[in-house]
Short mmCIF file of C-alpha atoms and ligand atoms in Angstrom, two decimals:
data_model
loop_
_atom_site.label_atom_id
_atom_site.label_comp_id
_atom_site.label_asym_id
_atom_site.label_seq_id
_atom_site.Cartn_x
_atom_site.Cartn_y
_atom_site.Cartn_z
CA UNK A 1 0.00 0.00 0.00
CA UNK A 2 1.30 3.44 -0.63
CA UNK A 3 0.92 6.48 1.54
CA UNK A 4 1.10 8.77 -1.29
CA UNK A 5 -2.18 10.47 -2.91
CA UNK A 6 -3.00 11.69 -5.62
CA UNK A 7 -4.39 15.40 -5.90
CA UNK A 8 -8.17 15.79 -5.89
CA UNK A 9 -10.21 14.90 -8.86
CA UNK A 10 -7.59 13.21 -10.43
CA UNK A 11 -9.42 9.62 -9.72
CA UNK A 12 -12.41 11.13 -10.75
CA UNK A 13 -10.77 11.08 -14.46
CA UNK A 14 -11.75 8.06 -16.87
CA UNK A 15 -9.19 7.33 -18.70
CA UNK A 16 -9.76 8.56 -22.63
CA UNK A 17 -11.23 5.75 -24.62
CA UNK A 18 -9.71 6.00 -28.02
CA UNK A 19 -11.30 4.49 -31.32
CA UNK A 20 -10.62 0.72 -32.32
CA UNK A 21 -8.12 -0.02 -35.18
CA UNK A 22 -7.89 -3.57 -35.44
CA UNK A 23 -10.11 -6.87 -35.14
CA UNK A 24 -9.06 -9.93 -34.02
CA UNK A 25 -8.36 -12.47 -37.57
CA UNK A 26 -9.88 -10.09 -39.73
CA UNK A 27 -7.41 -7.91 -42.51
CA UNK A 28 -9.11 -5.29 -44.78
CA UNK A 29 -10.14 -3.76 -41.33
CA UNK A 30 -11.40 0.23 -42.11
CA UNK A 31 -10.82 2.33 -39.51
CA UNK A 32 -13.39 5.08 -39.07
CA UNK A 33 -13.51 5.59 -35.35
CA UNK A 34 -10.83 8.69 -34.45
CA UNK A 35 -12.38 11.10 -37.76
CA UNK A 36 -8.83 10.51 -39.44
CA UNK A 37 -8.30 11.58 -42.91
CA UNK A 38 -8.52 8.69 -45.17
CA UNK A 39 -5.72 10.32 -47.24
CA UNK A 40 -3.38 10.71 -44.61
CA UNK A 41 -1.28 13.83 -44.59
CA UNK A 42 -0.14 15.91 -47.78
CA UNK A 43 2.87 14.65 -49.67
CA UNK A 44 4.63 17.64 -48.73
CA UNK A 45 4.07 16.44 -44.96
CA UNK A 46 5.84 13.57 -45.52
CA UNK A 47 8.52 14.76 -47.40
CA UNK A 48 9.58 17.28 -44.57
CA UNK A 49 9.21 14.72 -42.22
CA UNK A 50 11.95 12.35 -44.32
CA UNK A 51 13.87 15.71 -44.52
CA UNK A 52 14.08 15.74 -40.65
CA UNK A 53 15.61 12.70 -39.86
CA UNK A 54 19.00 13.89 -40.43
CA UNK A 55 18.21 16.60 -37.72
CA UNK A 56 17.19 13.82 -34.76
CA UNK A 57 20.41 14.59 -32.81
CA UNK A 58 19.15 18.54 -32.43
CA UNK A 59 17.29 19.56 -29.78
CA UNK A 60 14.11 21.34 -31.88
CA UNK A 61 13.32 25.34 -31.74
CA UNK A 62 11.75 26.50 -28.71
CA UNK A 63 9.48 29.11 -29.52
CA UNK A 64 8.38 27.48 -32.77
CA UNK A 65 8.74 30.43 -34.93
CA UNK A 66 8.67 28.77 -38.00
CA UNK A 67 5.53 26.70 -37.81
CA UNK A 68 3.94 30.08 -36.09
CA UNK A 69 5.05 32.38 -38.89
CA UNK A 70 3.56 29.66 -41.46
CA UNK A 71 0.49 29.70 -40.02
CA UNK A 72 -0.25 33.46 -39.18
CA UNK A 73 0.61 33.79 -43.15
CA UNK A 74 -1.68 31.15 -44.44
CA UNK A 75 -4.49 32.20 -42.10
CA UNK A 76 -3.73 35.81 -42.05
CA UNK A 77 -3.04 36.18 -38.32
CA UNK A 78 -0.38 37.56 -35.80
CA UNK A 79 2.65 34.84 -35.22
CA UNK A 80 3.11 36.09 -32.04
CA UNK A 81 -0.62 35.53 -30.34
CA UNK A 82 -0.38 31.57 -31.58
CA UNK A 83 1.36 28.74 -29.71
CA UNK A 84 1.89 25.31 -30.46
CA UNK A 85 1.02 22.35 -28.91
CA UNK A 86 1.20 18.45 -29.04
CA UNK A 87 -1.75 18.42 -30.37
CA UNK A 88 -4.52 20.64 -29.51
CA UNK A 89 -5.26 18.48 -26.00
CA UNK A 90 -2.14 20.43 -24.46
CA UNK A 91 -3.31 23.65 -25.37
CA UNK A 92 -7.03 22.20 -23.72
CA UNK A 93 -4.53 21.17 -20.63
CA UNK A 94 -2.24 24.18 -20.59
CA UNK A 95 -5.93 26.56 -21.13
CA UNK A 96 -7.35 24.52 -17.71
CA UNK A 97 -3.98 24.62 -15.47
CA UNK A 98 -3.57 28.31 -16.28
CA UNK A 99 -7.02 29.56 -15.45
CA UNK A 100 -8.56 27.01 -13.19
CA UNK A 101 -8.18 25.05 -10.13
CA UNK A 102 -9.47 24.16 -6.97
CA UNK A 103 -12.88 26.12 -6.06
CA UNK A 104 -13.47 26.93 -10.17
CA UNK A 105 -15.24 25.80 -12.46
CA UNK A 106 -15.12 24.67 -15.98
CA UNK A 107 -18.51 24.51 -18.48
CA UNK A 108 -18.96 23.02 -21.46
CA UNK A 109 -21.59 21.11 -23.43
CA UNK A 110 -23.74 17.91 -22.63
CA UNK A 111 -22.26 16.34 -25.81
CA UNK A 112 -18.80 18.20 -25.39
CA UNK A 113 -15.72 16.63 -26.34
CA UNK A 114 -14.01 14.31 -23.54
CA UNK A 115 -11.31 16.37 -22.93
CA UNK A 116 -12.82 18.96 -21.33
CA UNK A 117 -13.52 17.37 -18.15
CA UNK A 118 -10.50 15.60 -18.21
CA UNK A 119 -8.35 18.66 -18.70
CA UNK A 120 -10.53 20.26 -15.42
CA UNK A 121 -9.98 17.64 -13.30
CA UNK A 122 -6.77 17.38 -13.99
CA UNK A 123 -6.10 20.69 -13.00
CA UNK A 124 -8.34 20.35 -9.80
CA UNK A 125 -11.26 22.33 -11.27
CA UNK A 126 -14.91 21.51 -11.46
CA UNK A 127 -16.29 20.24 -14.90
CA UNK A 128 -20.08 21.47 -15.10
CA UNK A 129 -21.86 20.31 -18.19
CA UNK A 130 -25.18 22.19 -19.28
CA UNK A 131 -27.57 20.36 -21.41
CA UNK A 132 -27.82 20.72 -25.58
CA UNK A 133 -31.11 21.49 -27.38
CA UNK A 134 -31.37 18.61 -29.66
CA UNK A 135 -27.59 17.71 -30.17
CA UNK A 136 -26.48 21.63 -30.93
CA UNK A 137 -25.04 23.43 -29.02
CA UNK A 138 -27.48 26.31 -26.52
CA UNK A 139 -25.90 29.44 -26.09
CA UNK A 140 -28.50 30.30 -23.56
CA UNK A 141 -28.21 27.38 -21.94
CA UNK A 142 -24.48 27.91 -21.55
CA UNK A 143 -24.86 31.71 -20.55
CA UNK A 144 -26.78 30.44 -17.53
CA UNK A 145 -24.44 28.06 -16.51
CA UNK A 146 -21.99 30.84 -15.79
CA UNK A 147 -21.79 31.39 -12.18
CA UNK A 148 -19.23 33.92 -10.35
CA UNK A 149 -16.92 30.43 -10.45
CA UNK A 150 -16.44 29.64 -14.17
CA UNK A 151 -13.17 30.29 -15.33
CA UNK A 152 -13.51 28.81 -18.70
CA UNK A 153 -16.21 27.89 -21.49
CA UNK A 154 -15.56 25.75 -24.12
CA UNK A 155 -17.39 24.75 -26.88
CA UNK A 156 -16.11 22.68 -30.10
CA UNK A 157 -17.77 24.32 -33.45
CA UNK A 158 -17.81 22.07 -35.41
CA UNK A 159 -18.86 19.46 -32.48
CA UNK A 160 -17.39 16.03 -31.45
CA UNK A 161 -19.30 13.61 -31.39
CA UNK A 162 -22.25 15.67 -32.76
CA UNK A 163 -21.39 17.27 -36.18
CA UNK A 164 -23.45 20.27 -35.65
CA UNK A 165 -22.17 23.42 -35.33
CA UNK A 166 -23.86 27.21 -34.27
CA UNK A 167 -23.79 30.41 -36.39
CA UNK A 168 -21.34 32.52 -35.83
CA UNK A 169 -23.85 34.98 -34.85
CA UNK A 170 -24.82 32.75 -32.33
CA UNK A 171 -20.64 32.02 -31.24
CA UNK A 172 -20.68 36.22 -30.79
CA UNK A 173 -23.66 35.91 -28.49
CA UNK A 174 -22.15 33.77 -26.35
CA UNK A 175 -19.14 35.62 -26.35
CA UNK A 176 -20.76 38.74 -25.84
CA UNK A 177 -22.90 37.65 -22.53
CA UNK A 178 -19.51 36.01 -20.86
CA UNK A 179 -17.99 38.03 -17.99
CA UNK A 180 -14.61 39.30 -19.13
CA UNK A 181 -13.12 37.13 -16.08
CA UNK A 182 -13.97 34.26 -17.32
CA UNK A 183 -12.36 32.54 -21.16
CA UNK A 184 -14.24 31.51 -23.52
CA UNK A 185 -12.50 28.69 -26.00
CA UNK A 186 -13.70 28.01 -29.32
CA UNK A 187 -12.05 24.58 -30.49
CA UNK A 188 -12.21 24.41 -34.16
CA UNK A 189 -10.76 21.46 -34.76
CA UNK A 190 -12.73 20.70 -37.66
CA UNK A 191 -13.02 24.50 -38.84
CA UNK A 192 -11.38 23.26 -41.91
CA UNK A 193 -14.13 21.51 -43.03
CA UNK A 194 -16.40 23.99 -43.19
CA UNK A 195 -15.96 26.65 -46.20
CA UNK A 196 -15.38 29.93 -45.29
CA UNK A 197 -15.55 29.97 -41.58
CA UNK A 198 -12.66 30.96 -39.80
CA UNK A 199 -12.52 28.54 -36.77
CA UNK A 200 -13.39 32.03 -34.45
CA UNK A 201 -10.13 33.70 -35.35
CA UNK A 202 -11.62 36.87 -36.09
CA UNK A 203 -13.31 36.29 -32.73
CA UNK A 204 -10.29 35.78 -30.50
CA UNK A 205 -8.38 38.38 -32.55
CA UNK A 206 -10.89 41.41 -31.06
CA UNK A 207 -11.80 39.89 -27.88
CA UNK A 208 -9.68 40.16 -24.38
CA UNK A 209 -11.69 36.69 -23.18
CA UNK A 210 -11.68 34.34 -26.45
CA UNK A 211 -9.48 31.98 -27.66
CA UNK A 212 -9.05 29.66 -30.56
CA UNK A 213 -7.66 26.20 -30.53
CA UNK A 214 -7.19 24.10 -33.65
CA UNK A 215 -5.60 20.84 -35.02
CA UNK A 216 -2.97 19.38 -37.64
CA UNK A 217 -4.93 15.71 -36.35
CA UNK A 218 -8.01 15.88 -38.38
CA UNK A 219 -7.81 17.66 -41.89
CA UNK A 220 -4.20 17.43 -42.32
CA UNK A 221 -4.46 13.92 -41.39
CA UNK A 222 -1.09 14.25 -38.94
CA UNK A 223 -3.36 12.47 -35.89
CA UNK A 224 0.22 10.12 -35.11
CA UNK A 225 2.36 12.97 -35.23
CA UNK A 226 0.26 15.41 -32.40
CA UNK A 227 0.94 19.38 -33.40
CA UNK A 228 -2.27 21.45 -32.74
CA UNK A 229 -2.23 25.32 -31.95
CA UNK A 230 -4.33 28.03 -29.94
CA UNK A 231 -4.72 32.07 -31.05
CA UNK A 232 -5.97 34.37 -28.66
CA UNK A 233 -4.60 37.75 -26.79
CA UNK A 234 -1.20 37.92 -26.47
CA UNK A 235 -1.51 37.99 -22.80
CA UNK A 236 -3.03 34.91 -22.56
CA UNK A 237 -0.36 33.38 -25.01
CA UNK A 238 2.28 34.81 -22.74
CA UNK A 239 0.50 32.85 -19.63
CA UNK A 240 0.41 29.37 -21.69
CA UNK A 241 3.95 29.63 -22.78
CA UNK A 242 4.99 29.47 -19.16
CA UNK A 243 3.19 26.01 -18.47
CA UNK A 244 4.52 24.72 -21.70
CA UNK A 245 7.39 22.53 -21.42
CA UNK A 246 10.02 24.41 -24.04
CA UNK A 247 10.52 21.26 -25.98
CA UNK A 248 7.02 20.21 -26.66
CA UNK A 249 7.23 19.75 -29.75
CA UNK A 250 9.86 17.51 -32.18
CA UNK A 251 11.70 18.31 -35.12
CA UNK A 252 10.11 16.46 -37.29
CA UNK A 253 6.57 16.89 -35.92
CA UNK A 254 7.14 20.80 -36.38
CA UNK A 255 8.58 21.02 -40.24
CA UNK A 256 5.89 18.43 -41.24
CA UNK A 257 3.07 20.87 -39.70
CA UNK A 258 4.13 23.61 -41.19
CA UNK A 259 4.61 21.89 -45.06
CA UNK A 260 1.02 20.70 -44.27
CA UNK A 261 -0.31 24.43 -43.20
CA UNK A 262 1.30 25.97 -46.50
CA UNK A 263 -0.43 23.26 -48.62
CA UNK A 264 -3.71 24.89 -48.87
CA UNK A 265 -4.22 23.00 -51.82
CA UNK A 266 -4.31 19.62 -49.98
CA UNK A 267 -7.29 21.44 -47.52
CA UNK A 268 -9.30 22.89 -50.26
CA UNK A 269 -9.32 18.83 -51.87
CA UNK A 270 -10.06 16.90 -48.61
CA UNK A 271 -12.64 19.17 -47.60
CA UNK A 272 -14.48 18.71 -51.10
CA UNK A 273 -14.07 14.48 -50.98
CA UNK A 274 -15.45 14.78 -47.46
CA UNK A 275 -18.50 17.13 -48.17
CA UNK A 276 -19.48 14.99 -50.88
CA UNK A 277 -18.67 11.57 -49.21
CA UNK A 278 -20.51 12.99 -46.61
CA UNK A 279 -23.68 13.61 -48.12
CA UNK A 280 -23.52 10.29 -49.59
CA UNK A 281 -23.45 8.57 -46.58
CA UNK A 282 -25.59 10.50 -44.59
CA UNK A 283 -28.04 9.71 -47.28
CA UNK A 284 -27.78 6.13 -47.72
CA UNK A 285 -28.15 5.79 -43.93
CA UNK A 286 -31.03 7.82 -44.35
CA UNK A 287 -32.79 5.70 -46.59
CA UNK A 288 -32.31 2.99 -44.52
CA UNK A 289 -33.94 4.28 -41.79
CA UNK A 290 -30.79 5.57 -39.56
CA UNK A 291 -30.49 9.61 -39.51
CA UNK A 292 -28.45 12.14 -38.46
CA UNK A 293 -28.51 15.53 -37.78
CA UNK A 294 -26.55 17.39 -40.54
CA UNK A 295 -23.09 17.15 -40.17
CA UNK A 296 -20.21 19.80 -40.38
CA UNK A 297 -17.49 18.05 -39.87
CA UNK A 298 -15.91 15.05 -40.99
CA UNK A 299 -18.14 12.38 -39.76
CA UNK A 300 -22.39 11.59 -38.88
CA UNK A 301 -23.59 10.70 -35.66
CA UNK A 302 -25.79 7.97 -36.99
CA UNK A 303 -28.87 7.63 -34.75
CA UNK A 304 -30.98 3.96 -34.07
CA UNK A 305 -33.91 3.27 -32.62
CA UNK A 306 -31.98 2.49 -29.35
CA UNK A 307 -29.02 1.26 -27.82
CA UNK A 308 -29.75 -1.83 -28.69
CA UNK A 309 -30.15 -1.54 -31.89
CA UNK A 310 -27.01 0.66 -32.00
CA UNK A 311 -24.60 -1.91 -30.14
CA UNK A 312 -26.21 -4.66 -32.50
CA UNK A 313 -25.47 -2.58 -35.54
CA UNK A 314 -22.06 -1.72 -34.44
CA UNK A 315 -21.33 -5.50 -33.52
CA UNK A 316 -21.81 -6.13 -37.39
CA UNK A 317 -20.05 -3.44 -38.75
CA UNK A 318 -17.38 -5.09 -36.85
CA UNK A 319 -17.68 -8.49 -37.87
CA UNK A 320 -17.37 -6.61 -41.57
CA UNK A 321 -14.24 -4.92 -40.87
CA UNK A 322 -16.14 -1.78 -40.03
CA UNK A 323 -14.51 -0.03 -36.73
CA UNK A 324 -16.83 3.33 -35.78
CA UNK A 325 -17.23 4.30 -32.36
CA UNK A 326 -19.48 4.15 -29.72
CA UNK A 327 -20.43 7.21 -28.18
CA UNK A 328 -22.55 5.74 -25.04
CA UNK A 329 -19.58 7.84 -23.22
CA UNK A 330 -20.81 11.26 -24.67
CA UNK A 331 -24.67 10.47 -23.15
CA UNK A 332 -25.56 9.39 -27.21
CA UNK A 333 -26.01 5.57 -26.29
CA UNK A 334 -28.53 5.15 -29.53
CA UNK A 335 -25.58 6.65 -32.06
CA UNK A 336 -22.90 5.60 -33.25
CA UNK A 337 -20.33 8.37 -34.47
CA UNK A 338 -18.96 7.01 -38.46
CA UNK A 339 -15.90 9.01 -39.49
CA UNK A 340 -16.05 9.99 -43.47
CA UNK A 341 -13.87 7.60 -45.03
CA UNK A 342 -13.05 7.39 -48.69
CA UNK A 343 -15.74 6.29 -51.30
CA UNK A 344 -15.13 2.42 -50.68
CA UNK A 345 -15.49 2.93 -47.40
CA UNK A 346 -18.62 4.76 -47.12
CA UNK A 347 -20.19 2.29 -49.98
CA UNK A 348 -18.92 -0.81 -47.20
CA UNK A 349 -20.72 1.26 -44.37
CA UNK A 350 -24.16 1.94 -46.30
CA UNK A 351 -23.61 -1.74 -47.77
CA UNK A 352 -22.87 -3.31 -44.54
CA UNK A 353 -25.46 -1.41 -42.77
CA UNK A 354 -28.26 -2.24 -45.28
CA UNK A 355 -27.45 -6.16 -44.67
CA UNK A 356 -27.27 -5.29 -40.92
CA UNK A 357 -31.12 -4.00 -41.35
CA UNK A 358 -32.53 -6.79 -43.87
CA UNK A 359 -31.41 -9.53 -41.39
CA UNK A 360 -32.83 -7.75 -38.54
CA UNK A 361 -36.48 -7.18 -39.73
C1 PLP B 1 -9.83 15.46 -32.17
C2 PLP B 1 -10.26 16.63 -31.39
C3 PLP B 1 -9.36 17.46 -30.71
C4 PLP B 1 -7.93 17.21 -30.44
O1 PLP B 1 -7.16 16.66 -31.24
P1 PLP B 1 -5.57 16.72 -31.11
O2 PLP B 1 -5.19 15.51 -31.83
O3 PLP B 1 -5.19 16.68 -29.66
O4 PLP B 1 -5.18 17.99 -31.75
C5 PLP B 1 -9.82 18.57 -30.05
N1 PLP B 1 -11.11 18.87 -30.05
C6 PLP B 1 -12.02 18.11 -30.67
C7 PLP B 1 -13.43 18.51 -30.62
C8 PLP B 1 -11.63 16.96 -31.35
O5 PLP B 1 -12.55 16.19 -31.93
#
């Protein structure tokens, strides 16, 4: 027995259930649990990544002012309100141990992305959750759950595991009716999939209490490598950089980013495959009698009669080669949360599904 404890609310964390990627004596195995691209990264990724491998010995930049000067030029903003992180779950982790700890608290959404709560306990904060209307996200909802002890909002727009996202009428709402003591965090980590909208950059850029995180793991399809990144005021920047370990990112993981971010190319492709892969498949589930609300991002929350049906369906997907995730943990227990893969994929989901429902009636 040891005499040593842990500090509070860190045993109230459950661990982070990641998605499946293999099944036991089955190859051909599609993997469209973690919203990966199917196309991987950009060639140019790759390539920058070889580059790097004669650079191993060196310890890598500290202050990442390469990656941050490719990004403020691509997305038009100033390098020196972004920082970098292994992927965007440190910034979510350096956000909560800045601003919050014992006695605060921490809001986000009843369908919120896991990390939230795990970040706030972490950091010995309270995670308060305030319900959705419908799956979306409700900005009045979230403007009551503000109390004189919230430190920090956060909302993902796009969602995860929902696909929804709010106008960003509706994003400026919220952020105009939070207290400027308290952050509100916009994680865009599928912003890239939706035309036109900036993540909340312009947002964070004009505000003293918003900030912006994003992600080289979705999109840019660099999930193994881990290099997100957060813009907000530069005082707040100036606050993360001191929790951030100076080395947090590699060498390699760094010059691949930043080939990726310049290849605006590769974005403006992936995000057409996946808008039209998406419709596809949120259509053919349709027809067979699964919907889903319409998705943003780079996946549908497909949703069954009931958890039953749901576990059933996801039990045979399986037994296809089919891995998409469960979402029981996100208070969805009748969905199950498909990633848009690449057309064969989506044709072995609606295909698979379809047999799935025939046997069943
Ligand atoms: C995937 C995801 C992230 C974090 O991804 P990283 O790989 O840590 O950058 C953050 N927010 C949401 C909503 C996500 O779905």
């Amino acid at each position: 027995m040891t005499d040593l404890t842990p500090q509070q609310g860190i045993m109230d964390i459950a661990l982070y259930q990641g998605g499946a990627s293999h099944v036991e004596g089955l190859s051909n195995v599609v993997k469209l649990s973690s919203n990966e691209n199917p196309f991987g990264p950009p060639d140019s990724a790759r390539e920058a990544l070889v580059r790097e491998a004669g650079n191993l010995h060196r310890y890598p930049s500290t202050d990442h002012a390469s990656l941050r000067s490719a990004i403020a030029e691509v997305h038009q903003l100033e390098a020196e309100q972004i920082i970098c992180g292994v992927g965007s779950d440190e910034i979510i982790s350096f956000l909560c141990n800045a601003y919050a700890g014992p006695g605060d608290e921490v809001l986000y959404t009843e369908h919120g992305f896991s990390m939230y709560r795990i970040s706030a306990l972490a950091a010995g904060a309270t995670p308060v959750e305030v319900r959705e209307r419908e799956r979306v996200t409700d900005v009045d909802a979230l403007l009551a759950g503000i109390t004189p002890r919230t430190r920090l909002v956060f909302i993902a727009n796009p969602n995860n595991p929902t696909g929804t996202m709010i106008s960003e009428a509706e994003v400026r709402r919220l952020a105009d009716g939070i207290p400027s003591n308290c952050l509100l965090v916009l994680d865009g980590a599928y912003a890239e999939y939706v035309e036109g909208y900036d993540g909340g950059a312009a947002l964070a850029a004009t505000r003293t209490n918003v900030f912006m995180t994003r992600t080289f793991s979705k999109l840019y399809g660099l999930g193994g490598l881990r290099v997100g990144w957060g813009y907000g005021p530069k005082e707040i920047i100036d606050v993360l950089n001191r929790v951030r370990g100076p080395f947090n990112l590699s060498n390699p993981a760094l010059a691949a980013a930043e080939a990726a971010v310049r290849d605006v190319e590769y974005v403006e492709k992936c995000r057409t495959e996946n808008t039209k892969w998406r419709a596809w498949l949120a259509e053919g589930l349709a027809e067979l009698g699964v919907p889903s609300d319409t998705s943003t991002a780079n996946f549908v929350l497909a949703r069954f009669a009931s958890e039953a049906e749901a576990n059933a369906c996801d039990d045979y997907l399986k037994s296809q080669g089919l891995l998409v995730r469960r979402v029981a943990g996100y208070k969805l227990p009748n969905c199950l949360r498909i990633t848009v893969g690449d057309e064969a994929s989506c044709r072995r989901v609606v295909h698979a599904v379809r047999a799935f429902k025939d046997a069943s009636q």
